[in-house]
PDB file of C-alpha atoms and ligand atoms in Angstrom:
ATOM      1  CA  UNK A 433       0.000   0.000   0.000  1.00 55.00           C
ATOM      2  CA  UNK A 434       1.202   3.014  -0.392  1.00 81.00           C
ATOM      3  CA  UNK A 435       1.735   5.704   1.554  1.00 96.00           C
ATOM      4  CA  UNK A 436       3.616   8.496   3.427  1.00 98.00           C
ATOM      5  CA  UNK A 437       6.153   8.474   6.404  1.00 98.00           C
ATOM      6  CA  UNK A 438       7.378  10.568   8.357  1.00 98.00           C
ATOM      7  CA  UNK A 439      10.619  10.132   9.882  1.00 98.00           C
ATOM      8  CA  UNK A 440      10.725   9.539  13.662  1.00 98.00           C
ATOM      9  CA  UNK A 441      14.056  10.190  15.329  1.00 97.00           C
ATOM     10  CA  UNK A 442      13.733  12.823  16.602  1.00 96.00           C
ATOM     11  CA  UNK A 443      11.428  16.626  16.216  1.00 95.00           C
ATOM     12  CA  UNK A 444       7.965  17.140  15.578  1.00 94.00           C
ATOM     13  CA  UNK A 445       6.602  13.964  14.130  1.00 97.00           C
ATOM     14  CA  UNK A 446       3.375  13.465  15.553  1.00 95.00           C
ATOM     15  CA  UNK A 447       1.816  16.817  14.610  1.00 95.00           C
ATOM     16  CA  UNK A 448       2.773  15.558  10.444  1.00 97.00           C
ATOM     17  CA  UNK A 449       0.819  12.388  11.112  1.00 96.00           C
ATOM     18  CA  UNK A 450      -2.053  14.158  12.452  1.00 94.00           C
ATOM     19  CA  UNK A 451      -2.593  16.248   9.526  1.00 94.00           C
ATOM     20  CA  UNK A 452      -2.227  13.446   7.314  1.00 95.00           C
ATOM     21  CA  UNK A 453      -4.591  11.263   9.081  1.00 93.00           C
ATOM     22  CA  UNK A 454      -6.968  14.256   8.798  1.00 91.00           C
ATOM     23  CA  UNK A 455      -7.046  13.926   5.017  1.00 92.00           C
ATOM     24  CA  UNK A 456      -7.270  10.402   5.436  1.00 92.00           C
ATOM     25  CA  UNK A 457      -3.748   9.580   3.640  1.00 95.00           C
ATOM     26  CA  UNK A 458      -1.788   6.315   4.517  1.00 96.00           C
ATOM     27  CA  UNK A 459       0.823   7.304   7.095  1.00 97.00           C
ATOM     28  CA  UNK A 460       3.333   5.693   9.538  1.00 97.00           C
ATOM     29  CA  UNK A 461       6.095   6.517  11.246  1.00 97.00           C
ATOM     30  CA  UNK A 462       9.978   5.896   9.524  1.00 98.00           C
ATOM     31  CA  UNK A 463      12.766   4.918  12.453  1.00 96.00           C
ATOM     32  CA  UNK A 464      14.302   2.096  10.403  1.00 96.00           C
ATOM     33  CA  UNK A 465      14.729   1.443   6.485  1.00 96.00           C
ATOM     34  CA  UNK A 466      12.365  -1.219   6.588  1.00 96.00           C
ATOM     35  CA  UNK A 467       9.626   1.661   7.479  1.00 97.00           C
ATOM     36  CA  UNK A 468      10.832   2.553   4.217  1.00 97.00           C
ATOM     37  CA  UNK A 469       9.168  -0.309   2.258  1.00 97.00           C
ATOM     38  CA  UNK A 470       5.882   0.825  -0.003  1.00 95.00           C
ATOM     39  CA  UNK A 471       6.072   4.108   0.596  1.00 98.00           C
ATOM     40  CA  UNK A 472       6.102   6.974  -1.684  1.00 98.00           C
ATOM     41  CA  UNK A 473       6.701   9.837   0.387  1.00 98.00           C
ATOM     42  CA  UNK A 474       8.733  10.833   3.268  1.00 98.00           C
ATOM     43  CA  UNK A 475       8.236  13.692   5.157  1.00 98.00           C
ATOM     44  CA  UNK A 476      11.712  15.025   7.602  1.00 98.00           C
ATOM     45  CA  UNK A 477      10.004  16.932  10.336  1.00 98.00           C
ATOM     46  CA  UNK A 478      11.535  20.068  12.064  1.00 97.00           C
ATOM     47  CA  UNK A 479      13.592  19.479  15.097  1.00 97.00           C
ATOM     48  CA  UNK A 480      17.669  19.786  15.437  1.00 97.00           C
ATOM     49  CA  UNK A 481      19.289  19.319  12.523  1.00 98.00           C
ATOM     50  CA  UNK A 482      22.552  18.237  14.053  1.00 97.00           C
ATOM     51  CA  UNK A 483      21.138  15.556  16.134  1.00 98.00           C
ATOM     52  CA  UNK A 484      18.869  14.570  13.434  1.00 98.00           C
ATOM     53  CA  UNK A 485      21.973  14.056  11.180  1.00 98.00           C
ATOM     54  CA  UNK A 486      23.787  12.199  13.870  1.00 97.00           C
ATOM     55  CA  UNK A 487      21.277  10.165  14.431  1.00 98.00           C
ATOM     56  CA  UNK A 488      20.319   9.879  10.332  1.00 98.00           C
ATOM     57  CA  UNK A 489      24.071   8.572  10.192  1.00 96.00           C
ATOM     58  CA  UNK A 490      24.176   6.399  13.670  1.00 95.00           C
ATOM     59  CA  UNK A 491      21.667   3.785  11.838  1.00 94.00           C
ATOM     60  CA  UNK A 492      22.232   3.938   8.065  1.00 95.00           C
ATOM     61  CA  UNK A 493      18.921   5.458   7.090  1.00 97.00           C
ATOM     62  CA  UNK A 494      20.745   8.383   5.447  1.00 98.00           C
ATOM     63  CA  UNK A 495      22.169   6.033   2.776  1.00 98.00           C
ATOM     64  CA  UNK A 496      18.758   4.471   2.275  1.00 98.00           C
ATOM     65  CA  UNK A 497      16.650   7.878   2.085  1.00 98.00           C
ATOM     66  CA  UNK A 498      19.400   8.906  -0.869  1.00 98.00           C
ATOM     67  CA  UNK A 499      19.117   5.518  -2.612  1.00 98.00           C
ATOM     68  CA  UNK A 500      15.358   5.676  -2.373  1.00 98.00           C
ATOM     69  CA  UNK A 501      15.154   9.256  -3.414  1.00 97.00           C
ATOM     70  CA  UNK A 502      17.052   8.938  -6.200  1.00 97.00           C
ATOM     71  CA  UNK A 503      14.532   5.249  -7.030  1.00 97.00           C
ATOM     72  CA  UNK A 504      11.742   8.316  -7.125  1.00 97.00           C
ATOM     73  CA  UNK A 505      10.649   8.637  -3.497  1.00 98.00           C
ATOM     74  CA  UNK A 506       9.390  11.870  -2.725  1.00 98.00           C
ATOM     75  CA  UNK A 507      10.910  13.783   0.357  1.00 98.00           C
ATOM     76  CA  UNK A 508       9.352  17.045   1.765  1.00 98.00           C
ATOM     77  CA  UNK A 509      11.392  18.941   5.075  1.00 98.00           C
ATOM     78  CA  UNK A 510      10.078  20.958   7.134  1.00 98.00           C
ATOM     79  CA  UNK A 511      12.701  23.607   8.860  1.00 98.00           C
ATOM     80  CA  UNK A 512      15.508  21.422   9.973  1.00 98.00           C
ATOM     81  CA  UNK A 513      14.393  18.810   7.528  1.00 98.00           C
ATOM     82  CA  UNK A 514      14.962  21.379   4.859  1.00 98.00           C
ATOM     83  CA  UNK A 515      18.355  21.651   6.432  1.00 98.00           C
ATOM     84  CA  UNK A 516      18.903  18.364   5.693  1.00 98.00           C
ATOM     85  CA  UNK A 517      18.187  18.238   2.562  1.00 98.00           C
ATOM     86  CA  UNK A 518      20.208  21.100   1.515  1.00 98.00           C
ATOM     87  CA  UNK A 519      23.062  20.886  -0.902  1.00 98.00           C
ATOM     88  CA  UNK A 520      24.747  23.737   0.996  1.00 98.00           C
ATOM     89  CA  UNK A 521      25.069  24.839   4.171  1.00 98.00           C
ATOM     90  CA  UNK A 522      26.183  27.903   5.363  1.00 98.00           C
ATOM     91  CA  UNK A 523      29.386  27.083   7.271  1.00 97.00           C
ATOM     92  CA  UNK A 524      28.780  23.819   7.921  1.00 97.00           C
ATOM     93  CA  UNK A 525      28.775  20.220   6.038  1.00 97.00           C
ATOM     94  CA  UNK A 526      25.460  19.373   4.468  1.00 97.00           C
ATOM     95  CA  UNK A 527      23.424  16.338   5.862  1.00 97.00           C
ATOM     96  CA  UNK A 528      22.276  14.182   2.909  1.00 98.00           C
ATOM     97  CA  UNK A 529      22.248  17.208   0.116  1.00 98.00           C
ATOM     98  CA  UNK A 530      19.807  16.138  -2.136  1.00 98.00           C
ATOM     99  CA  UNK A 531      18.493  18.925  -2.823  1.00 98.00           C
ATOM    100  CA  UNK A 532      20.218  21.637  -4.926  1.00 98.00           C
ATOM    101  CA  UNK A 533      19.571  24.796  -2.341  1.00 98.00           C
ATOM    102  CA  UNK A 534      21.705  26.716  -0.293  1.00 98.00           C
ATOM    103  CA  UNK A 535      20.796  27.396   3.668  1.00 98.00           C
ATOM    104  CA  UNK A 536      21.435  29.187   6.430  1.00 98.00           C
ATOM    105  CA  UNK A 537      20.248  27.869   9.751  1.00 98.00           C
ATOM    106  CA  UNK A 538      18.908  29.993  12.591  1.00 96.00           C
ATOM    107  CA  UNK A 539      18.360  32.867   9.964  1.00 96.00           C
ATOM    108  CA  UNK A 540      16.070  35.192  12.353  1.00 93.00           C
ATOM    109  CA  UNK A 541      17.767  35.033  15.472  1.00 91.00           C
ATOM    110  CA  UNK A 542      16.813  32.721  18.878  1.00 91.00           C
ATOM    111  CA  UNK A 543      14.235  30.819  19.391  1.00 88.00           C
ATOM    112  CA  UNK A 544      12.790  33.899  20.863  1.00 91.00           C
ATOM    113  CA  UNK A 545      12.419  35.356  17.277  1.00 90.00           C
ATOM    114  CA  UNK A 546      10.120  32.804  16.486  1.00 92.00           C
ATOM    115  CA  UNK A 547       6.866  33.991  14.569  1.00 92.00           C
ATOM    116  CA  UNK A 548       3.645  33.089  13.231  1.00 94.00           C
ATOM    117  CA  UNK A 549       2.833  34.660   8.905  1.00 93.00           C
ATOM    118  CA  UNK A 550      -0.372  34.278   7.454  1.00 95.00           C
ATOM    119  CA  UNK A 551       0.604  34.459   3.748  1.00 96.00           C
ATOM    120  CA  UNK A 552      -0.919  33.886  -0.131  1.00 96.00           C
ATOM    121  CA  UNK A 553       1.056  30.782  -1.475  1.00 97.00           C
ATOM    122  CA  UNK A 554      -1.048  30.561  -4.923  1.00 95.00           C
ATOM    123  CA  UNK A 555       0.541  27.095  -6.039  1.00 96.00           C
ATOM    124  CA  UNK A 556      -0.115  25.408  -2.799  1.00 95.00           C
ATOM    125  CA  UNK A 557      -3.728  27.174  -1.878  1.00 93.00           C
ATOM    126  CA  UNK A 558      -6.656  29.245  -2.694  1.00 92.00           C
ATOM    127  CA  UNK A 559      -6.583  30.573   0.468  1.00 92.00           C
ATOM    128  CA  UNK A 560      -4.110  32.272   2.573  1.00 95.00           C
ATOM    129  CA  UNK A 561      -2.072  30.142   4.709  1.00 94.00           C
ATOM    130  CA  UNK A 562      -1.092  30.286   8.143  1.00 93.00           C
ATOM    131  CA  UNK A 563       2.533  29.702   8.963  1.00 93.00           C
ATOM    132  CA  UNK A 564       4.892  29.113  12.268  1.00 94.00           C
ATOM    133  CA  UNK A 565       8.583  29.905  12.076  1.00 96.00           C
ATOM    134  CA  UNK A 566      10.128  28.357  14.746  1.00 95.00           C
ATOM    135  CA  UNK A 567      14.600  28.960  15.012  1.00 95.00           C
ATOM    136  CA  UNK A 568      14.035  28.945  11.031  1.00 96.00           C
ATOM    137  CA  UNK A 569      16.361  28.726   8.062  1.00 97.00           C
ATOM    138  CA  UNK A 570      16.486  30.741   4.956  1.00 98.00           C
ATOM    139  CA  UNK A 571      16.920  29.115   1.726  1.00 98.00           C
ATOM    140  CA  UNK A 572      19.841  31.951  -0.018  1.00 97.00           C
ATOM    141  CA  UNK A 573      20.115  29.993  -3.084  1.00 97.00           C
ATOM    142  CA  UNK A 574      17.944  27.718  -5.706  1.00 98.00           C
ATOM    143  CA  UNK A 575      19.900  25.447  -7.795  1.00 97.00           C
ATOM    144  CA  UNK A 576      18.874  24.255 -11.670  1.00 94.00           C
ATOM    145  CA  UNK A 577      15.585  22.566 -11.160  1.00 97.00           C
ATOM    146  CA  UNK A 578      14.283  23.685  -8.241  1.00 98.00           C
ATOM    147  CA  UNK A 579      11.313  26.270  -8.409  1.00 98.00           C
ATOM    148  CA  UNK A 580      10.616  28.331  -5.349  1.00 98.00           C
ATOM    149  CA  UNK A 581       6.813  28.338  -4.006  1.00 98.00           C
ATOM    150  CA  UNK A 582       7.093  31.175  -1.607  1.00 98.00           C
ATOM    151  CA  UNK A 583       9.846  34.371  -1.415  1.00 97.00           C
ATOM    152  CA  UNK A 584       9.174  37.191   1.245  1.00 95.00           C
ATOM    153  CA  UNK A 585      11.522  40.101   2.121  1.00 92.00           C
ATOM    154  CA  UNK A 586      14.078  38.573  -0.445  1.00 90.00           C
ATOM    155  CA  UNK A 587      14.765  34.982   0.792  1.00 95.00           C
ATOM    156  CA  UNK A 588      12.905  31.696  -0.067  1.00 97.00           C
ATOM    157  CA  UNK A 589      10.652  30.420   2.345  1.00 98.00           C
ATOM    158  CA  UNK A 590       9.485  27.269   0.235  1.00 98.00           C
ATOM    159  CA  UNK A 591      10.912  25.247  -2.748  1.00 98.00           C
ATOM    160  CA  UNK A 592      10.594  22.356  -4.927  1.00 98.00           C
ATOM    161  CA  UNK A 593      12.159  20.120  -7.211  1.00 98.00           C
ATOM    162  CA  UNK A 594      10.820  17.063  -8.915  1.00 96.00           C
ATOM    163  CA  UNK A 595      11.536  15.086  -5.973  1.00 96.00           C
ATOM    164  CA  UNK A 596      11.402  17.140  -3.103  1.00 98.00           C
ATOM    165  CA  UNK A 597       9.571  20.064  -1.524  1.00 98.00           C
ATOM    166  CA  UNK A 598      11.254  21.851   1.331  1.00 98.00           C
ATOM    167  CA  UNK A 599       9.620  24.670   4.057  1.00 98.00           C
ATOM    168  CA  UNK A 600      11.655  26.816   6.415  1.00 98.00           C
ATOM    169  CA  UNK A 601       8.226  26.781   8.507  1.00 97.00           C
ATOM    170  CA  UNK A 602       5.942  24.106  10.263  1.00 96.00           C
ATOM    171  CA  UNK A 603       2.829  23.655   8.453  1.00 95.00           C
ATOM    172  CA  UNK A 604       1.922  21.378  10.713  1.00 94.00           C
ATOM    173  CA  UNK A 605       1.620  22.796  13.839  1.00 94.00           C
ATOM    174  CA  UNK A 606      -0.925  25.534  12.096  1.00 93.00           C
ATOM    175  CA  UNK A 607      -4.612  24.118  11.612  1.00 91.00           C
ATOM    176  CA  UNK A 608      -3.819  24.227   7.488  1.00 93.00           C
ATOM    177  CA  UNK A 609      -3.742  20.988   5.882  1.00 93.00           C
ATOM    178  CA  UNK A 610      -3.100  22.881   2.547  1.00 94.00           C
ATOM    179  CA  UNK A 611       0.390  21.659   2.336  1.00 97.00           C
ATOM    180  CA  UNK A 612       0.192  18.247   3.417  1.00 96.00           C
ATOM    181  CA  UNK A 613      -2.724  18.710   0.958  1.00 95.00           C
ATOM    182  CA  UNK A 614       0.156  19.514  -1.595  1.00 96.00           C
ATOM    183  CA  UNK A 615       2.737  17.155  -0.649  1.00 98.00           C
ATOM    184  CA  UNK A 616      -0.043  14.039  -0.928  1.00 97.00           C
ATOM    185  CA  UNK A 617      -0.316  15.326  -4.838  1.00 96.00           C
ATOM    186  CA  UNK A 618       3.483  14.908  -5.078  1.00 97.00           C
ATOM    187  CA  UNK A 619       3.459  11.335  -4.270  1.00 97.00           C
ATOM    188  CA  UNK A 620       0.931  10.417  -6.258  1.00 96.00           C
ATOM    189  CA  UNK A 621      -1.937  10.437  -3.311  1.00 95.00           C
ATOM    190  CA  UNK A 622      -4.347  13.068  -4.533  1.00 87.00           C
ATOM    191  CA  UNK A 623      -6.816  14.116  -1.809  1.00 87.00           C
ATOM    192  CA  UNK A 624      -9.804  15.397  -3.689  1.00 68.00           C
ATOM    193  CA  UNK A 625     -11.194  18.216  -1.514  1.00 59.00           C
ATOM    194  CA  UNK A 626      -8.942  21.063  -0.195  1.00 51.00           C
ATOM    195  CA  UNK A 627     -10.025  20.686   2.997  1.00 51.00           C
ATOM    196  CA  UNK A 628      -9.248  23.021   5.937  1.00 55.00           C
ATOM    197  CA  UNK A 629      -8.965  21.269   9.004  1.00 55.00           C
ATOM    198  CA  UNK A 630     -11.969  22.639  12.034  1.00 53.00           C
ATOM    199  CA  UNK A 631     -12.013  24.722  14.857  1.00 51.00           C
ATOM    200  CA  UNK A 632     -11.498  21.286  16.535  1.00 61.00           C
ATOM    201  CA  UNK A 633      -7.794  21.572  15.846  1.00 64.00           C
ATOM    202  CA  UNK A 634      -5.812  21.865  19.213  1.00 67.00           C
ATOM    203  CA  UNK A 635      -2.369  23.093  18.847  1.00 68.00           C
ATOM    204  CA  UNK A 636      -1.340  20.769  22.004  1.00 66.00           C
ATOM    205  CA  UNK A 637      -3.204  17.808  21.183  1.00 63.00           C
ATOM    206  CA  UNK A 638      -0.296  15.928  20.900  1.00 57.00           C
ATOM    207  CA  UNK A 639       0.473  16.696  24.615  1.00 54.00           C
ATOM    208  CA  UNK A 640      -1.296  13.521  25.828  1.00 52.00           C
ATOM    209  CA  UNK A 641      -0.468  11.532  23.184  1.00 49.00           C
ATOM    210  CA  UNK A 642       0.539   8.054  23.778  1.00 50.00           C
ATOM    211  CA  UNK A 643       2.443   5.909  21.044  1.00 51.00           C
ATOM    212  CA  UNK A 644       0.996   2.948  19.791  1.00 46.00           C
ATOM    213  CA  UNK A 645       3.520   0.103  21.084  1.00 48.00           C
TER     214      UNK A 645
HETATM  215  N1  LIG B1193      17.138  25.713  14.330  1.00 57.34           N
HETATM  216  C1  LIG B1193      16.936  24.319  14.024  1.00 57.34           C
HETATM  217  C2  LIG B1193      18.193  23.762  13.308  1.00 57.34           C
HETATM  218  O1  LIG B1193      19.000  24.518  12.820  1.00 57.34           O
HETATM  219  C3  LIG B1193      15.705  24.079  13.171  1.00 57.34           C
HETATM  220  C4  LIG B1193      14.472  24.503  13.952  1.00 57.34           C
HETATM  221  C5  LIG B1193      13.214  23.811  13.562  1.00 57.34           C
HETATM  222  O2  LIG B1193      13.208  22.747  12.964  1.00 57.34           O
HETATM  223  N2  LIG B1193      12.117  24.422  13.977  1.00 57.34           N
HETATM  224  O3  LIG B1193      18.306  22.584  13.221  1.00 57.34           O
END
């Protein structure tokens, strides 16, 4: 069957399989390559990009997200999972650089200069969408290929490639599916109605969540 995953080593992972289980697409959770099997899309989830590439690294899955993206998987990051995928860096060694972008981490400031953006991203939505920055990158650079999707105050906020999508925010931690909504088209999984999620939507709902064993 297929399906999305969304990597689970670390960061925000539950909030990505909310959404998706609110527009009823396939998802499970990635923390070994076998989680890797039948799936056509991977999403990296914000976190720590350094301990996300240790950890990428410590168990092998690094090799086997390149191998699989280059087989036609489709990868989307979301803040430090757009670090990841970054070609470039600035001042540091990329992670598994398969996308052709160059980043700068921690681009605003602290984690005190974190900030919410209700923006028009016409590609994506209809509708304006609401977005959370959180310790985000900028994307400086776009490489042959990739297209960007959103640019404010003269860096990219969102691009794409054939294979990959990459956001310096959190979609998921807004009550906007429309990305997820996006991402599902990009694998393949098209999910009929844009649909916004409610005013049911609690922003801590994963607070009492308890992992299925
Ligand atoms: N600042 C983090 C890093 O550089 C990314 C923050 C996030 O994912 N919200 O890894």
């Amino acid at each position: 069957m297929s399906g999305i995953g969304v990597l689970d080593l670390q960061g925000g992972v539950v909030e990505h399989l909310e959404h998706l289980a609110a527009l009823g697409v396939p998802a499970s959770r990635v923390k070994g390559a076998k989680d890797l099997d039948g799936l056509t899309g991977l999403i990296l989830p914000g976190g720590e990009s350094t301990c996300l590439t240790r950890l990428l690294h410590g168990c092998g899955l690094d090799r086997e997200i390149a191998e699989r993206c280059h087989a036609g998987l489709k990868l989307w990051g979301t803040c430090a999972g757009a670090i990841l995928l970054a070609r470039e860096v600035v001042g540091e060694v990329a992670s598994l650089g398969l996308m052709d972008i160059r980043i700068q981490r921690n681009a605003f400031g602290s984690q005190l200069d974190s900030f919410n953006l209700t923006v028009a991203v016409p590609a994506v939505a209809p509708e304006p969408i609401p977005l959370t920055f959180i310790r985000a990158p900028k994307i400086l650079r776009l490489g042959q290929g990739v297209s960007p999707l959103l640019e404010i105050d003269g860096y990219c906020a969102a691009a794409e490639d054939r294979n990959s999508l990459v956001t310096v925010f959190h979609p998921e931690l807004t009550p906007s599916l429309a990305f997820h909504r996006y991402f599902a088209g990009k694998c393949g999984i098209p999910v009929p109605i844009p649909r916004i999620a409610s005013a049911a939507w609690q922003a801590d709902s994963w607070v009492g969540y308890a992992p299925i064993p």
